[in-house]
Amino acid sequence: MEYYVISPVSNLEPMKLGDRIFALSHLWVQFPKYREFILEQKSLGKFITLDNSAAERALVTEDVLIDVCKELMPDEVIAPDVLFDMNATMDNATSFKVRMDQEGLSDRINIFFCPQGETKQEWLEAYMWAMSQDWISVIGFSKIAVPNAWLEDKDKESYGHQDDQGIKEARHACYDYLKDMGALLKPIHCLGQGSYTEFEYYDHPMMRSTDSVYPVLAASAGIDFREDSETRIPTPHSYLETYDMSDVDMDLVKSNIEMLSQSCKANS
């Protein structure tokens, strides 16, 4: 698996340590220096995924996302999804594809779809729908939607309904089910991470990549992956926009990223 690193706007340098670049549309709109950085990485030949920022609760409009596509011309874009809403997510993706066609972008930018659903059955319905759409190139395993749909109620209770918990366990369960069904038919990207150890589990060639701010966030909280691989603190809502990286141990950031890299490459 390949990996992307996400970092606060105050210091974007850690993003260069990833195999690919993950561009968040709400940051692109807000910060000129962020746009300059992403465009520089594109000029260097880095693969660019443009995210719609739904997981950050900052979902931009379809118009804005199309405008960013025109300016950036990423390799792929995540179609607008709505957390836990299967029907709205499929409708949004279909509308987005029509718009991409109208703007002449469909032949130049791949479309990435993130299944949503309130239940496991709804999530699977959205996933299988995406399998049948030839214009959808990549499927996203959300760090929010998959735990919501795939964790048993007793497991959710054990986490005390905390945010960002049970990500690895839920995605492993989802992966096992789809693998046993023979349904891993398009490249899969894992959006975010719980523990970096999640990724060494995946041995199917369709498990393409992951992105995460967590190696950086963990380092900013003094968490060293070499000593603690399982603690998961929730990402503060405005962490990417407002966190000052000036006092963060960059050697620890690099070490945490290296641990993520090793997990991702374990089955390469």
PDB file of C-alpha atoms in Angstrom, residues 11-149:
ATOM      1  CA  ASN A  11       3.978  23.248   8.481  1.00  0.00           C
ATOM      2  CA  LEU A  12       3.216  21.283   5.328  1.00  0.00           C
ATOM      3  CA  GLU A  13       6.688  19.761   4.997  1.00  0.00           C
ATOM      4  CA  PRO A  14       5.679  16.362   6.485  1.00  0.00           C
ATOM      5  CA  MET A  15       3.332  15.880   3.523  1.00  0.00           C
ATOM      6  CA  LYS A  16       6.378  15.524   1.289  1.00  0.00           C
ATOM      7  CA  LEU A  17       7.266  12.312   3.131  1.00  0.00           C
ATOM      8  CA  GLY A  18       4.223  10.506   1.724  1.00  0.00           C
ATOM      9  CA  ASP A  19       4.115   8.531  -1.516  1.00  0.00           C
ATOM     10  CA  ARG A  20       1.269  10.736  -2.735  1.00  0.00           C
ATOM     11  CA  ILE A  21      -0.371  14.081  -1.905  1.00  0.00           C
ATOM     12  CA  PHE A  22      -3.834  14.399  -0.338  1.00  0.00           C
ATOM     13  CA  ALA A  23      -5.327  17.841  -1.014  1.00  0.00           C
ATOM     14  CA  LEU A  24      -8.224  18.953   1.183  1.00  0.00           C
ATOM     15  CA  SER A  25     -10.622  21.188  -0.724  1.00  0.00           C
ATOM     16  CA  HIS A  26     -11.579  23.396   2.243  1.00  0.00           C
ATOM     17  CA  LEU A  27      -7.902  24.188   2.900  1.00  0.00           C
ATOM     18  CA  TRP A  28      -7.354  24.902  -0.803  1.00  0.00           C
ATOM     19  CA  VAL A  29     -10.131  27.492  -0.673  1.00  0.00           C
ATOM     20  CA  GLN A  30      -8.924  29.143   2.558  1.00  0.00           C
ATOM     21  CA  PHE A  31      -5.131  29.293   2.324  1.00  0.00           C
ATOM     22  CA  PRO A  32      -3.093  30.649  -0.627  1.00  0.00           C
ATOM     23  CA  LYS A  33       0.101  29.065   0.740  1.00  0.00           C
ATOM     24  CA  TYR A  34      -1.662  25.709   0.818  1.00  0.00           C
ATOM     25  CA  ARG A  35      -2.605  26.080  -2.844  1.00  0.00           C
ATOM     26  CA  GLU A  36       0.983  27.008  -3.694  1.00  0.00           C
ATOM     27  CA  PHE A  37       2.296  23.956  -1.872  1.00  0.00           C
ATOM     28  CA  ILE A  38      -0.113  21.536  -3.559  1.00  0.00           C
ATOM     29  CA  LEU A  39       0.615  22.994  -7.007  1.00  0.00           C
ATOM     30  CA  GLU A  40       4.342  22.712  -6.363  1.00  0.00           C
ATOM     31  CA  GLN A  41       3.944  19.031  -5.494  1.00  0.00           C
ATOM     32  CA  LYS A  42       1.878  18.510  -8.652  1.00  0.00           C
ATOM     33  CA  SER A  43       4.636  20.148 -10.719  1.00  0.00           C
ATOM     34  CA  LEU A  44       7.068  17.622  -9.225  1.00  0.00           C
ATOM     35  CA  GLY A  45       4.950  14.772 -10.516  1.00  0.00           C
ATOM     36  CA  LYS A  46       3.265  13.710  -7.271  1.00  0.00           C
ATOM     37  CA  PHE A  47      -0.058  11.867  -7.588  1.00  0.00           C
ATOM     38  CA  ILE A  48      -2.789  14.175  -6.233  1.00  0.00           C
ATOM     39  CA  THR A  49      -6.060  13.085  -4.612  1.00  0.00           C
ATOM     40  CA  LEU A  50      -8.548  15.926  -4.053  1.00  0.00           C
ATOM     41  CA  ASP A  51     -10.781  15.357  -1.024  1.00  0.00           C
ATOM     42  CA  ASN A  52     -14.225  16.927  -0.642  1.00  0.00           C
ATOM     43  CA  SER A  53     -13.585  17.534   3.112  1.00  0.00           C
ATOM     44  CA  ALA A  54     -16.731  15.690   4.245  1.00  0.00           C
ATOM     45  CA  ALA A  55     -14.892  13.976   7.110  1.00  0.00           C
ATOM     46  CA  GLU A  56     -13.800  17.399   8.352  1.00  0.00           C
ATOM     47  CA  ARG A  57     -17.485  18.483   8.430  1.00  0.00           C
ATOM     48  CA  ALA A  58     -16.460  21.167   5.955  1.00  0.00           C
ATOM     49  CA  LEU A  59     -18.089  19.776   2.834  1.00  0.00           C
ATOM     50  CA  VAL A  60     -17.698  22.279   0.045  1.00  0.00           C
ATOM     51  CA  THR A  61     -20.413  22.707  -2.561  1.00  0.00           C
ATOM     52  CA  GLU A  62     -20.351  20.869  -5.856  1.00  0.00           C
ATOM     53  CA  ASP A  63     -19.630  24.181  -7.606  1.00  0.00           C
ATOM     54  CA  VAL A  64     -16.582  24.839  -5.430  1.00  0.00           C
ATOM     55  CA  LEU A  65     -15.294  21.285  -5.856  1.00  0.00           C
ATOM     56  CA  ILE A  66     -15.605  21.593  -9.642  1.00  0.00           C
ATOM     57  CA  ASP A  67     -13.767  24.933  -9.537  1.00  0.00           C
ATOM     58  CA  VAL A  68     -10.926  23.376  -7.526  1.00  0.00           C
ATOM     59  CA  CYS A  69     -10.760  20.511 -10.029  1.00  0.00           C
ATOM     60  CA  LYS A  70     -10.356  23.004 -12.857  1.00  0.00           C
ATOM     61  CA  GLU A  71      -7.592  24.882 -11.026  1.00  0.00           C
ATOM     62  CA  LEU A  72      -5.686  21.871  -9.725  1.00  0.00           C
ATOM     63  CA  MET A  73      -6.476  19.101 -12.226  1.00  0.00           C
ATOM     64  CA  PRO A  74      -5.853  16.360  -9.653  1.00  0.00           C
ATOM     65  CA  ASP A  75      -5.423  12.729 -10.617  1.00  0.00           C
ATOM     66  CA  GLU A  76      -8.646  11.860  -8.799  1.00  0.00           C
ATOM     67  CA  VAL A  77     -11.392  13.590  -6.825  1.00  0.00           C
ATOM     68  CA  ILE A  78     -13.631  12.271  -4.063  1.00  0.00           C
ATOM     69  CA  ALA A  79     -17.254  12.816  -5.060  1.00  0.00           C
ATOM     70  CA  PRO A  80     -19.380  14.638  -2.467  1.00  0.00           C
ATOM     71  CA  ASP A  81     -20.638  12.191   0.153  1.00  0.00           C
ATOM     72  CA  VAL A  82     -22.969  12.686   3.118  1.00  0.00           C
ATOM     73  CA  LEU A  83     -22.016  10.962   6.360  1.00  0.00           C
ATOM     74  CA  PHE A  84     -24.203   7.888   7.044  1.00  0.00           C
ATOM     75  CA  ASP A  85     -26.662   8.752   4.231  1.00  0.00           C
ATOM     76  CA  MET A  86     -26.610   6.084   1.515  1.00  0.00           C
ATOM     77  CA  ASN A  87     -29.160   7.630  -0.837  1.00  0.00           C
ATOM     78  CA  ALA A  88     -27.843  11.196  -0.680  1.00  0.00           C
ATOM     79  CA  THR A  89     -24.301   9.949  -1.253  1.00  0.00           C
ATOM     80  CA  MET A  90     -25.240   7.930  -4.335  1.00  0.00           C
ATOM     81  CA  ASP A  91     -27.360  10.797  -5.668  1.00  0.00           C
ATOM     82  CA  ASN A  92     -24.544  13.283  -5.080  1.00  0.00           C
ATOM     83  CA  ALA A  93     -22.025  11.065  -6.856  1.00  0.00           C
ATOM     84  CA  THR A  94     -24.319  10.644  -9.867  1.00  0.00           C
ATOM     85  CA  SER A  95     -24.917  14.399 -10.043  1.00  0.00           C
ATOM     86  CA  PHE A  96     -21.203  15.037  -9.705  1.00  0.00           C
ATOM     87  CA  LYS A  97     -20.428  12.665 -12.587  1.00  0.00           C
ATOM     88  CA  VAL A  98     -22.923  14.533 -14.832  1.00  0.00           C
ATOM     89  CA  ARG A  99     -21.293  17.816 -13.887  1.00  0.00           C
ATOM     90  CA  MET A 100     -17.792  16.437 -14.519  1.00  0.00           C
ATOM     91  CA  ASP A 101     -18.978  15.326 -17.969  1.00  0.00           C
ATOM     92  CA  GLN A 102     -20.459  18.754 -18.697  1.00  0.00           C
ATOM     93  CA  GLU A 103     -17.234  20.485 -17.685  1.00  0.00           C
ATOM     94  CA  GLY A 104     -15.084  18.159 -19.801  1.00  0.00           C
ATOM     95  CA  LEU A 105     -13.276  16.810 -16.741  1.00  0.00           C
ATOM     96  CA  SER A 106     -14.344  13.153 -16.659  1.00  0.00           C
ATOM     97  CA  ASP A 107     -11.714  11.985 -19.131  1.00  0.00           C
ATOM     98  CA  ARG A 108      -8.943  13.751 -17.218  1.00  0.00           C
ATOM     99  CA  ILE A 109      -9.787  13.183 -13.551  1.00  0.00           C
ATOM    100  CA  ASN A 110     -10.813   9.851 -11.998  1.00  0.00           C
ATOM    101  CA  ILE A 111     -13.802   9.752  -9.632  1.00  0.00           C
ATOM    102  CA  PHE A 112     -13.387   8.274  -6.143  1.00  0.00           C
ATOM    103  CA  PHE A 113     -16.522   7.161  -4.255  1.00  0.00           C
ATOM    104  CA  CYS A 114     -16.897   6.837  -0.472  1.00  0.00           C
ATOM    105  CA  PRO A 115     -19.790   4.510   0.504  1.00  0.00           C
ATOM    106  CA  GLN A 116     -22.077   5.708   3.283  1.00  0.00           C
ATOM    107  CA  GLY A 117     -24.916   4.135   5.214  1.00  0.00           C
ATOM    108  CA  GLU A 118     -26.473   4.120   8.655  1.00  0.00           C
ATOM    109  CA  THR A 119     -26.282   0.313   8.827  1.00  0.00           C
ATOM    110  CA  LYS A 120     -23.993  -2.379   7.512  1.00  0.00           C
ATOM    111  CA  GLN A 121     -26.616  -3.369   4.930  1.00  0.00           C
ATOM    112  CA  GLU A 122     -26.925   0.190   3.646  1.00  0.00           C
ATOM    113  CA  TRP A 123     -23.150   0.599   3.490  1.00  0.00           C
ATOM    114  CA  LEU A 124     -22.854  -2.661   1.519  1.00  0.00           C
ATOM    115  CA  GLU A 125     -25.616  -1.556  -0.850  1.00  0.00           C
ATOM    116  CA  ALA A 126     -23.720   1.665  -1.560  1.00  0.00           C
ATOM    117  CA  TYR A 127     -20.477  -0.287  -1.999  1.00  0.00           C
ATOM    118  CA  MET A 128     -21.992  -2.789  -4.438  1.00  0.00           C
ATOM    119  CA  TRP A 129     -23.677   0.061  -6.349  1.00  0.00           C
ATOM    120  CA  ALA A 130     -20.247   1.627  -6.785  1.00  0.00           C
ATOM    121  CA  MET A 131     -18.877  -1.676  -8.064  1.00  0.00           C
ATOM    122  CA  SER A 132     -21.444  -1.563 -10.866  1.00  0.00           C
ATOM    123  CA  GLN A 133     -20.629   2.010 -11.979  1.00  0.00           C
ATOM    124  CA  ASP A 134     -17.849   1.913 -14.560  1.00  0.00           C
ATOM    125  CA  TRP A 135     -17.099   5.625 -14.006  1.00  0.00           C
ATOM    126  CA  ILE A 136     -16.121   5.052 -10.369  1.00  0.00           C
ATOM    127  CA  SER A 137     -12.423   4.204 -10.244  1.00  0.00           C
ATOM    128  CA  VAL A 138     -11.618   4.003  -6.516  1.00  0.00           C
ATOM    129  CA  ILE A 139     -13.562   3.174  -3.338  1.00  0.00           C
ATOM    130  CA  GLY A 140     -12.898   4.812   0.032  1.00  0.00           C
ATOM    131  CA  PHE A 141     -13.125   3.065   3.399  1.00  0.00           C
ATOM    132  CA  SER A 142     -14.065   5.967   5.692  1.00  0.00           C
ATOM    133  CA  LYS A 143     -12.639   6.058   9.231  1.00  0.00           C
ATOM    134  CA  ILE A 144     -16.079   7.355  10.305  1.00  0.00           C
ATOM    135  CA  ALA A 145     -18.620   5.523   8.130  1.00  0.00           C
ATOM    136  CA  VAL A 146     -17.090   2.036   8.347  1.00  0.00           C
ATOM    137  CA  PRO A 147     -16.924   1.914  12.171  1.00  0.00           C
ATOM    138  CA  ASN A 148     -20.463   3.314  12.378  1.00  0.00           C
ATOM    139  CA  ALA A 149     -21.772   0.568  10.083  1.00  0.00           C
TER     140      ALA A 149
END
